CSV table of C-alpha atoms in Angstrom, one decimal:
chain,number,residue,atom,x,y,z
A,1,MET,CA,85.4,-16.5,-25.5
A,2,THR,CA,84.8,-12.8,-25.6
A,3,LYS,CA,84.2,-11.0,-28.9
A,4,ILE,CA,87.6,-9.6,-29.4
A,5,SER,CA,86.5,-7.2,-32.1
A,6,THR,CA,84.4,-5.3,-29.5
A,7,ARG,CA,87.5,-4.6,-27.3
A,8,ALA,CA,89.4,-3.1,-30.4
A,9,ARG,CA,87.6,0.1,-29.9
A,10,VAL,CA,88.8,1.5,-26.6
A,11,ALA,CA,91.5,4.0,-26.6
A,12,ALA,CA,92.4,5.3,-30.0
A,13,ALA,CA,91.5,8.8,-28.6
A,14,LEU,CA,93.2,10.9,-31.3
A,15,CYS,CA,92.2,14.5,-30.7
A,16,ALA,CA,93.2,16.1,-34.1
A,17,ALA,CA,95.2,19.2,-33.0
A,18,ALA,CA,93.7,21.3,-35.8
A,19,THR,CA,90.2,20.8,-34.6
A,20,LEU,CA,90.6,20.6,-30.9
A,21,THR,CA,89.0,23.5,-29.0
A,22,LEU,CA,90.0,24.4,-25.5
A,23,ALA,CA,86.7,23.0,-24.2
A,24,ALA,CA,87.6,19.7,-25.8
A,25,CYS,CA,90.6,19.4,-23.7
A,26,GLY,CA,89.1,20.4,-20.3
A,27,THR,CA,89.8,24.2,-20.1
A,28,SER,CA,86.2,25.4,-20.9
A,29,THR,CA,84.9,28.4,-18.9
A,30,THR,CA,81.4,26.8,-18.8
A,31,ASP,CA,80.1,26.8,-15.3
A,32,LYS,CA,79.7,23.1,-14.6
A,33,ASN,CA,78.4,23.8,-11.2
A,34,ALA,CA,75.2,25.0,-12.9
A,35,ASN,CA,74.4,21.5,-13.8
A,36,GLN,CA,72.4,19.7,-11.1
A,37,ALA,CA,71.9,16.1,-10.2
A,38,LEU,CA,68.3,14.8,-9.9
A,39,THR,CA,66.8,14.8,-6.5
A,40,SER,CA,64.2,12.3,-7.2
A,41,LEU,CA,63.0,10.0,-10.1
A,42,GLY,CA,59.7,10.5,-11.9
A,43,PRO,CA,57.9,8.4,-14.5
A,44,SER,CA,59.8,6.9,-17.4
A,45,GLU,CA,59.8,9.1,-20.5
A,46,GLY,CA,59.5,6.0,-22.6
A,47,GLN,CA,62.9,6.4,-24.4
A,48,VAL,CA,66.5,6.9,-24.0
A,49,SER,CA,69.3,7.6,-26.6
A,50,ILE,CA,72.6,5.9,-25.6
A,51,LEU,CA,76.0,6.7,-27.0
A,52,ALA,CA,78.5,3.8,-26.5
A,53,TRP,CA,81.6,1.9,-27.3
A,54,PRO,CA,80.8,-1.1,-29.5
A,55,GLY,CA,79.8,-4.0,-27.4
A,56,TYR,CA,78.3,-2.1,-24.5
A,57,VAL,CA,74.7,-1.9,-25.8
A,58,GLU,CA,73.7,-5.2,-27.4
A,59,ASP,CA,70.1,-5.9,-28.5
A,60,GLY,CA,70.7,-9.1,-30.4
A,61,SER,CA,71.0,-7.6,-33.8
A,62,ASN,CA,74.8,-8.3,-33.9
A,63,ASP,CA,74.4,-11.8,-32.3
A,64,PRO,CA,71.0,-13.2,-31.4
A,65,LYS,CA,72.6,-14.8,-28.3
A,66,VAL,CA,73.9,-11.4,-27.1
A,67,ASN,CA,71.0,-9.2,-25.8
A,68,TRP,CA,70.7,-7.3,-22.6
A,69,VAL,CA,68.8,-4.3,-24.0
A,70,SER,CA,65.5,-6.1,-24.4
A,71,ASP,CA,65.3,-7.1,-20.7
A,72,PHE,CA,66.0,-3.4,-19.9
A,73,GLU,CA,63.3,-2.2,-22.1
A,74,LYS,CA,60.8,-4.6,-20.6
A,75,GLN,CA,61.7,-3.7,-17.1
A,76,SER,CA,62.0,0.1,-17.5
A,77,GLY,CA,59.4,0.9,-20.2
A,78,CYS,CA,62.2,2.9,-21.9
A,79,LYS,CA,62.9,2.0,-25.6
A,80,VAL,CA,66.6,2.2,-26.4
A,81,GLU,CA,68.2,4.0,-29.4
A,82,ALA,CA,71.8,3.3,-29.5
A,83,LYS,CA,74.8,4.8,-31.5
A,84,THR,CA,78.3,3.6,-31.2
A,85,PHE,CA,81.5,5.6,-31.7
A,86,GLY,CA,85.1,4.7,-32.5
A,87,THR,CA,87.2,7.1,-30.5
A,88,SER,CA,86.9,9.2,-27.3
A,89,ASP,CA,87.3,12.3,-29.4
A,90,GLU,CA,84.2,11.3,-31.4
A,91,ALA,CA,82.3,10.6,-28.3
A,92,VAL,CA,83.1,14.1,-26.9
A,93,THR,CA,82.0,15.8,-30.1
A,94,LEU,CA,78.8,13.8,-30.4
A,95,MET,CA,77.8,14.2,-26.6
A,96,ARG,CA,78.4,17.9,-26.9
A,97,SER,CA,75.7,18.1,-29.5
A,98,GLY,CA,73.1,17.4,-26.9
A,99,GLN,CA,71.4,14.7,-29.0
A,100,TYR,CA,72.2,11.8,-26.6
A,101,ASP,CA,71.0,11.1,-23.1
A,102,VAL,CA,73.7,8.8,-21.9
A,103,VAL,CA,77.4,8.0,-22.8
A,104,SER,CA,80.0,5.4,-21.9
A,105,ALA,CA,83.1,7.6,-21.4
A,106,SER,CA,86.6,6.4,-20.9
A,107,GLY,CA,88.8,8.4,-18.6
A,108,ASP,CA,90.4,10.2,-21.5
A,109,ALA,CA,87.0,11.7,-22.4
A,110,SER,CA,85.1,12.0,-19.1
A,111,LEU,CA,87.0,15.2,-17.8
A,112,ARG,CA,86.5,16.9,-21.1
A,113,LEU,CA,82.7,16.3,-20.9
A,114,ILE,CA,82.6,17.5,-17.2
A,115,GLU,CA,84.7,20.5,-17.8
A,116,GLY,CA,82.7,21.5,-20.8
A,117,GLY,CA,79.4,21.2,-19.0
A,118,ALA,CA,78.1,18.4,-21.2
A,119,VAL,CA,77.2,16.0,-18.4
A,120,ASP,CA,75.4,16.3,-15.0
A,121,PRO,CA,76.5,15.3,-11.6
A,122,ILE,CA,74.9,12.1,-10.6
A,123,ASN,CA,72.8,11.4,-7.5
A,124,THR,CA,74.1,8.0,-6.7
A,125,SER,CA,71.3,7.5,-4.0
A,126,LEU,CA,68.9,7.1,-7.0
A,127,ILE,CA,71.0,4.2,-8.4
A,128,PRO,CA,70.6,1.2,-6.0
A,129,ASN,CA,73.3,-0.9,-7.7
A,130,TYR,CA,75.9,1.8,-7.1
A,131,ALA,CA,76.4,0.6,-3.7
A,132,ASP,CA,77.7,-2.7,-4.8
A,133,ILE,CA,80.4,-1.2,-7.2
A,134,TYR,CA,84.0,-1.9,-6.2
A,135,PRO,CA,85.2,0.9,-3.9
A,136,PHE,CA,88.5,1.4,-5.8
A,137,LEU,CA,86.5,2.5,-8.9
A,138,LYS,CA,84.6,5.1,-7.0
A,139,ASP,CA,85.4,8.9,-6.3
A,140,LYS,CA,88.3,9.0,-8.9
A,141,ALA,CA,89.8,11.9,-10.7
A,142,TRP,CA,88.2,10.8,-14.1
A,143,ASN,CA,84.6,10.5,-12.6
A,144,THR,CA,84.4,12.8,-9.6
A,145,VAL,CA,85.2,16.6,-9.5
A,146,ASP,CA,84.9,18.9,-6.6
A,147,GLY,CA,83.4,16.1,-4.5
A,148,LYS,CA,80.7,15.5,-7.1
A,149,ASN,CA,80.1,12.1,-8.8
A,150,TYR,CA,79.6,12.5,-12.5
A,151,GLY,CA,78.8,9.0,-13.5
A,152,VAL,CA,78.6,5.3,-12.6
A,153,PRO,CA,81.8,3.2,-13.0
A,154,HIS,CA,81.4,0.3,-15.5
A,155,GLY,CA,84.2,-2.1,-16.8
A,156,TRP,CA,87.9,-1.6,-16.2
A,157,GLY,CA,91.2,-3.2,-17.2
A,158,ALA,CA,95.0,-2.7,-17.5
A,159,ASN,CA,97.3,-2.2,-20.4
A,160,LEU,CA,99.6,-5.2,-20.0
A,161,LEU,CA,103.1,-6.1,-21.5
A,162,MET,CA,102.8,-9.1,-23.9
A,163,TYR,CA,105.9,-10.9,-25.2
A,164,ARG,CA,106.7,-13.9,-27.4
A,165,THR,CA,108.0,-16.5,-24.8
A,166,ASP,CA,110.2,-18.0,-27.5
A,167,VAL,CA,112.1,-14.7,-28.3
A,168,VAL,CA,111.9,-12.5,-25.2
A,169,LYS,CA,114.1,-14.2,-22.6
A,170,PRO,CA,114.2,-14.2,-19.7
A,171,ALA,CA,110.5,-13.4,-19.0
A,172,PRO,CA,110.3,-9.7,-18.3
A,173,THR,CA,109.1,-8.2,-15.1
A,174,SER,CA,109.6,-4.6,-16.2
A,175,TRP,CA,108.7,-2.3,-19.2
A,176,SER,CA,112.4,-2.1,-20.0
A,177,PRO,CA,112.0,-4.4,-23.2
A,178,VAL,CA,109.9,-1.6,-24.9
A,179,PHE,CA,111.9,1.3,-23.6
A,180,ASP,CA,115.6,1.2,-22.6
A,181,GLY,CA,116.1,-2.3,-23.8
A,182,ALA,CA,114.0,-2.1,-26.9
A,183,SER,CA,117.0,-2.1,-29.3
A,184,GLN,CA,117.5,-5.8,-28.9
A,185,TYR,CA,114.0,-6.2,-30.5
A,186,LYS,CA,114.4,-3.5,-33.1
A,187,GLY,CA,111.6,-3.5,-35.6
A,188,LYS,CA,109.5,-5.9,-33.6
A,189,VAL,CA,108.4,-3.7,-30.6
A,190,THR,CA,104.7,-2.6,-30.8
A,191,ALA,CA,103.1,0.3,-28.9
A,192,TYR,CA,99.6,1.7,-28.5
A,193,ASP,CA,98.8,4.4,-31.2
A,194,SER,CA,97.3,7.3,-29.2
A,195,PRO,CA,98.5,10.4,-27.5
A,196,ILE,CA,97.5,8.9,-24.2
A,197,TYR,CA,100.4,6.4,-24.6
A,198,ILE,CA,102.6,9.3,-23.5
A,199,ALA,CA,101.4,8.3,-20.0
A,200,ASP,CA,103.0,4.8,-20.4
A,201,ALA,CA,106.4,6.4,-20.8
A,202,ALA,CA,105.7,8.6,-17.8
A,203,VAL,CA,104.8,5.6,-15.7
A,204,TYR,CA,108.2,4.1,-16.7
A,205,LEU,CA,110.1,7.3,-15.9
A,206,MET,CA,108.4,7.5,-12.5
A,207,ALA,CA,110.2,4.3,-11.5
A,208,HIS,CA,113.5,4.8,-13.2
A,209,LYS,CA,114.0,8.6,-13.1
A,210,PRO,CA,112.7,9.6,-9.8
A,211,GLU,CA,114.6,12.8,-9.9
A,212,LEU,CA,111.9,14.1,-12.4
A,213,GLY,CA,109.4,14.2,-9.7
A,214,ILE,CA,106.5,12.6,-11.6
A,215,LYS,CA,103.6,11.9,-9.2
A,216,ASN,CA,100.9,11.3,-11.7
A,217,PRO,CA,101.5,10.3,-15.4
A,218,TYR,CA,98.7,12.5,-16.6
A,219,ALA,CA,100.1,15.6,-14.8
A,220,LEU,CA,103.3,16.5,-16.5
A,221,ASP,CA,105.0,19.8,-16.4
A,222,ASP,CA,107.4,21.1,-19.2
A,223,LYS,CA,110.5,19.2,-18.0
A,224,GLN,CA,108.6,15.9,-17.2
A,225,PHE,CA,106.7,16.0,-20.4
A,226,GLN,CA,109.9,16.5,-22.5
A,227,ALA,CA,111.5,13.6,-20.8
A,228,ALA,CA,108.6,11.3,-21.7
A,229,VAL,CA,108.5,12.6,-25.3
A,230,ASP,CA,112.3,12.0,-25.6
A,231,LEU,CA,111.9,8.5,-24.3
A,232,LEU,CA,109.2,7.8,-26.9
A,233,LYS,CA,111.2,9.3,-29.7
A,234,GLN,CA,114.0,6.9,-28.7
A,235,GLN,CA,111.5,4.0,-28.7
A,236,ARG,CA,110.3,5.0,-32.1
A,237,GLN,CA,113.6,3.8,-33.7
A,238,ASN,CA,112.6,0.2,-32.6
A,239,VAL,CA,108.9,0.2,-33.1
A,240,GLY,CA,107.7,-1.9,-36.1
A,241,GLU,CA,104.1,-0.9,-35.8
A,242,TYR,CA,101.8,1.2,-33.6
A,243,TRP,CA,98.4,-0.4,-33.1
A,244,SER,CA,95.0,0.6,-32.3
A,245,ASP,CA,93.1,-2.6,-33.4
A,246,VAL,CA,93.9,-5.4,-30.9
A,247,VAL,CA,92.9,-8.0,-33.5
A,248,LYS,CA,95.6,-6.8,-35.8
A,249,GLU,CA,98.0,-6.7,-32.9
A,250,VAL,CA,97.3,-10.4,-32.0
A,251,GLN,CA,97.9,-11.2,-35.7
A,252,ALA,CA,101.3,-9.5,-35.5
A,253,PHE,CA,102.3,-11.5,-32.6
A,254,GLY,CA,101.2,-14.6,-34.4
A,255,ASN,CA,103.3,-14.1,-37.5
A,256,GLY,CA,106.2,-12.8,-35.4
A,257,SER,CA,106.3,-9.3,-36.8
A,258,SER,CA,105.8,-8.1,-33.2
A,259,VAL,CA,107.4,-9.8,-30.2
A,260,VAL,CA,106.9,-7.5,-27.4
A,261,GLY,CA,104.6,-4.5,-26.5
A,262,THR,CA,101.5,-3.4,-24.9
A,263,THR,CA,98.2,-5.4,-25.0
A,264,TRP,CA,94.9,-5.9,-23.3
A,265,GLN,CA,94.0,-9.1,-21.4
A,266,VAL,CA,91.5,-10.0,-24.1
A,267,GLY,CA,94.3,-9.8,-26.7
A,268,ALA,CA,96.4,-12.1,-24.6
A,269,ASN,CA,93.5,-14.6,-24.2
A,270,THR,CA,93.0,-14.6,-28.0
A,271,ALA,CA,96.7,-15.1,-28.7
A,272,GLU,CA,96.9,-17.9,-26.4
A,273,ALA,CA,93.7,-19.5,-27.9
A,274,ASN,CA,95.5,-19.2,-31.3
A,275,LYS,CA,98.5,-21.2,-29.8
A,276,THR,CA,100.7,-18.2,-30.1
A,277,PRO,CA,103.6,-18.6,-27.6
A,278,VAL,CA,103.0,-15.4,-25.5
A,279,GLY,CA,103.1,-14.4,-21.9
A,280,THR,CA,101.8,-11.2,-20.1
A,281,VAL,CA,102.6,-9.3,-17.1
A,282,LEU,CA,101.6,-6.2,-15.3
A,283,PRO,CA,105.2,-4.9,-14.9
A,284,SER,CA,106.8,-3.7,-11.7
A,285,GLU,CA,106.6,-0.1,-12.6
A,286,GLY,CA,102.7,-0.4,-12.8
A,287,ALA,CA,100.6,0.3,-16.0
A,288,THR,CA,98.1,2.5,-17.5
A,289,GLY,CA,94.5,1.2,-18.0
A,290,TRP,CA,90.9,2.1,-18.4
A,291,SER,CA,87.9,2.5,-16.3
A,292,ASP,CA,84.7,3.5,-18.3
A,293,THR,CA,82.0,5.6,-16.7
A,294,TRP,CA,78.3,5.9,-17.7
A,295,MET,CA,77.4,9.6,-17.7
A,296,VAL,CA,74.1,11.5,-18.3
A,297,SER,CA,73.9,14.4,-20.7
A,298,SER,CA,73.2,17.9,-19.1
A,299,LYS,CA,70.8,18.4,-22.1
A,300,SER,CA,68.9,15.1,-21.8
A,301,LYS,CA,65.1,15.3,-21.8
A,302,ASN,CA,64.9,11.7,-20.6
A,303,LYS,CA,66.8,11.6,-17.4
A,304,ASN,CA,64.5,9.2,-15.6
A,305,CYS,CA,65.2,6.6,-18.3
A,306,ALA,CA,68.9,7.6,-18.2
A,307,TYR,CA,69.0,6.9,-14.6
A,308,LYS,CA,67.3,3.6,-15.0
A,309,TRP,CA,69.9,2.6,-17.7
A,310,LEU,CA,72.8,3.6,-15.3
A,311,ASP,CA,71.3,1.4,-12.6
A,312,TYR,CA,70.4,-1.5,-14.9
A,313,ILE,CA,73.8,-1.7,-16.7
A,314,VAL,CA,75.7,-2.2,-13.5
A,315,SER,CA,73.2,-4.8,-12.1
A,316,PRO,CA,74.9,-8.2,-11.6
A,317,LYS,CA,73.4,-10.0,-14.6
A,318,ALA,CA,73.7,-7.1,-17.1
A,319,ASN,CA,77.3,-6.2,-15.9
A,320,ALA,CA,78.3,-9.8,-16.3
A,321,GLN,CA,76.9,-10.1,-19.8
A,322,VAL,CA,78.8,-6.9,-20.9
A,323,ALA,CA,82.0,-7.9,-19.2
A,324,GLU,CA,82.1,-11.3,-20.8
A,325,TYR,CA,81.1,-10.1,-24.3
A,326,PHE,CA,83.4,-7.0,-24.2
A,327,GLY,CA,86.4,-8.5,-22.4
A,328,GLU,CA,87.1,-6.6,-19.2
A,329,SER,CA,86.5,-6.8,-15.4
A,330,PRO,CA,83.0,-5.9,-14.2
A,331,ALA,CA,82.4,-3.0,-11.9
A,332,ASN,CA,80.0,-4.9,-9.7
A,333,PRO,CA,81.5,-7.9,-7.8
A,334,LYS,CA,78.1,-9.6,-7.8
A,335,ALA,CA,78.4,-10.0,-11.6
A,336,CYS,CA,81.1,-12.6,-11.0
A,337,ALA,CA,78.5,-15.2,-9.9
A,338,GLU,CA,76.5,-14.5,-13.1
A,339,MET,CA,79.4,-15.2,-15.5
A,340,THR,CA,79.2,-18.1,-18.0
A,341,ASP,CA,82.8,-18.5,-17.6
A,342,LYS,CA,83.3,-18.9,-13.9
A,343,GLN,CA,87.0,-18.1,-14.3
A,344,HIS,CA,86.3,-14.7,-15.9
A,345,CYS,CA,86.7,-12.7,-12.8
A,346,THR,CA,89.8,-14.4,-11.9
A,347,THR,CA,91.3,-13.9,-15.4
A,348,TYR,CA,90.5,-10.3,-15.3
A,349,HIS,CA,91.6,-9.7,-11.7
A,350,SER,CA,88.1,-8.5,-10.7
A,351,GLY,CA,88.1,-7.3,-7.1
A,352,ASP,CA,91.8,-7.5,-6.8
A,353,ALA,CA,92.4,-4.1,-5.2
A,354,ALA,CA,96.1,-4.6,-5.0
A,355,TYR,CA,96.3,-5.3,-8.6
A,356,ALA,CA,94.1,-2.3,-9.5
A,357,SER,CA,96.2,-0.1,-7.4
A,358,LYS,CA,99.1,-0.6,-9.8
A,359,ILE,CA,97.0,0.9,-12.7
A,360,TRP,CA,97.0,4.5,-13.6
A,361,TYR,CA,93.6,4.7,-15.2
A,362,TRP,CA,93.3,7.0,-18.3
A,363,THR,CA,92.6,10.5,-17.3
A,364,THR,CA,92.4,13.5,-19.6
A,365,PRO,CA,95.6,15.7,-19.2
A,366,ILE,CA,94.6,19.3,-18.5
A,367,ALA,CA,96.6,22.4,-17.7
A,368,LYS,CA,95.5,22.4,-14.0
A,369,CYS,CA,97.9,19.7,-12.7
A,370,LEU,CA,95.9,16.6,-11.6
A,371,ASP,CA,98.6,15.9,-8.9
A,372,GLY,CA,97.6,18.9,-7.0
A,373,ARG,CA,100.5,21.3,-7.9
A,374,THR,CA,99.5,24.9,-8.3
A,375,ASP,CA,102.9,26.5,-9.0
A,376,VAL,CA,103.2,25.1,-12.5
A,377,LYS,CA,101.0,24.4,-15.5
A,378,CYS,CA,100.7,21.0,-16.9
A,379,LYS,CA,100.5,20.0,-20.5
A,380,ASP,CA,96.9,19.5,-21.7
A,381,TYR,CA,95.7,17.0,-24.2
A,382,SER,CA,96.0,19.3,-27.2
A,383,GLN,CA,99.7,19.5,-26.4
A,384,TRP,CA,99.9,15.7,-26.0
A,385,THR,CA,98.4,15.3,-29.4
A,386,ASN,CA,100.9,17.6,-31.0
A,387,ALA,CA,103.7,15.8,-29.4
A,388,TRP,CA,102.3,12.4,-30.5
A,389,THR,CA,102.3,13.6,-34.1
A,390,GLU,CA,106.0,14.7,-33.7
A,391,ILE,CA,107.0,11.4,-31.9
A,392,LYS,CA,105.7,9.2,-34.8
A,393,GLY,CA,107.1,11.4,-37.4
């Protein structure tokens, strides 16, 4: 069973409006093209400083049985110093300091790092294991800009709908029970506590109000954005609790204070292991989700070791260890054969391109519309943050 506490970190990416700079939300004037990818690897510098979500860089200190860092240090000659962060906003702030060589960035942070010039493009030919990564994770808006790759895809997963099977009947196939039909579960609806959750409302509106013309839930003009905000204000009347800690969310489903809302697969697994009567579904409208990317600091003085880490962490054995411990799908299909739990890749839909195609992976909203429109401006992350504060009241 995966260590559920490690997955509780992922997306509480709360950009405080009072402290957000334009650069933090992807509108920096920094010339990112000045950052260059390595053309060849040299000798190891002997060290690498890694900034990561909890559960991604384990050296046995948290659990003696969980250690993939020691093998990397032996193989590479690079001693690892690791620091964990709790939110994407924190990761962006720390990475911009230039003190770290490598970061594991979720899609709601990666564009901010790229646009702010904090990370370098990546020469994937210097990362042998990159070739094996699932094609549907490569060359995406959150890790590739102007045809340049800015990192190596890592783990991924969907934000699912979970429901109490003894309360929510019939079994839902849509997000309707948390939006238009939420009033029948008033006070027992739960939703993810982050501005990025506005995209979940946009996904729902894409299917149910096509006249809005939403093509990408992270690219919302004034009218589209207002529709999503209005839907969430309507939902707010029925929400009992917003969650950012999946452990607490699972407990809420266990005691019945929550009966329907978003979750991660690891939360569903734990709820089922606790004998809570729950079901999960990736609804017909699709869902948001995450795909994390390993990126190299533009200020790194240890880029050879950084590249060695990027290659190692998506190698079959290491990628399997992280995916199982963390609770997600691996990026490398060869990791599936290395899993202790031989059903892990089935449970997490690894390699299921049709399933993955239904997921709108977290991507930082920026003023330049990500759907390609040039005749309007889209709402950037600072505006999403302001709206989220207003939605919650």
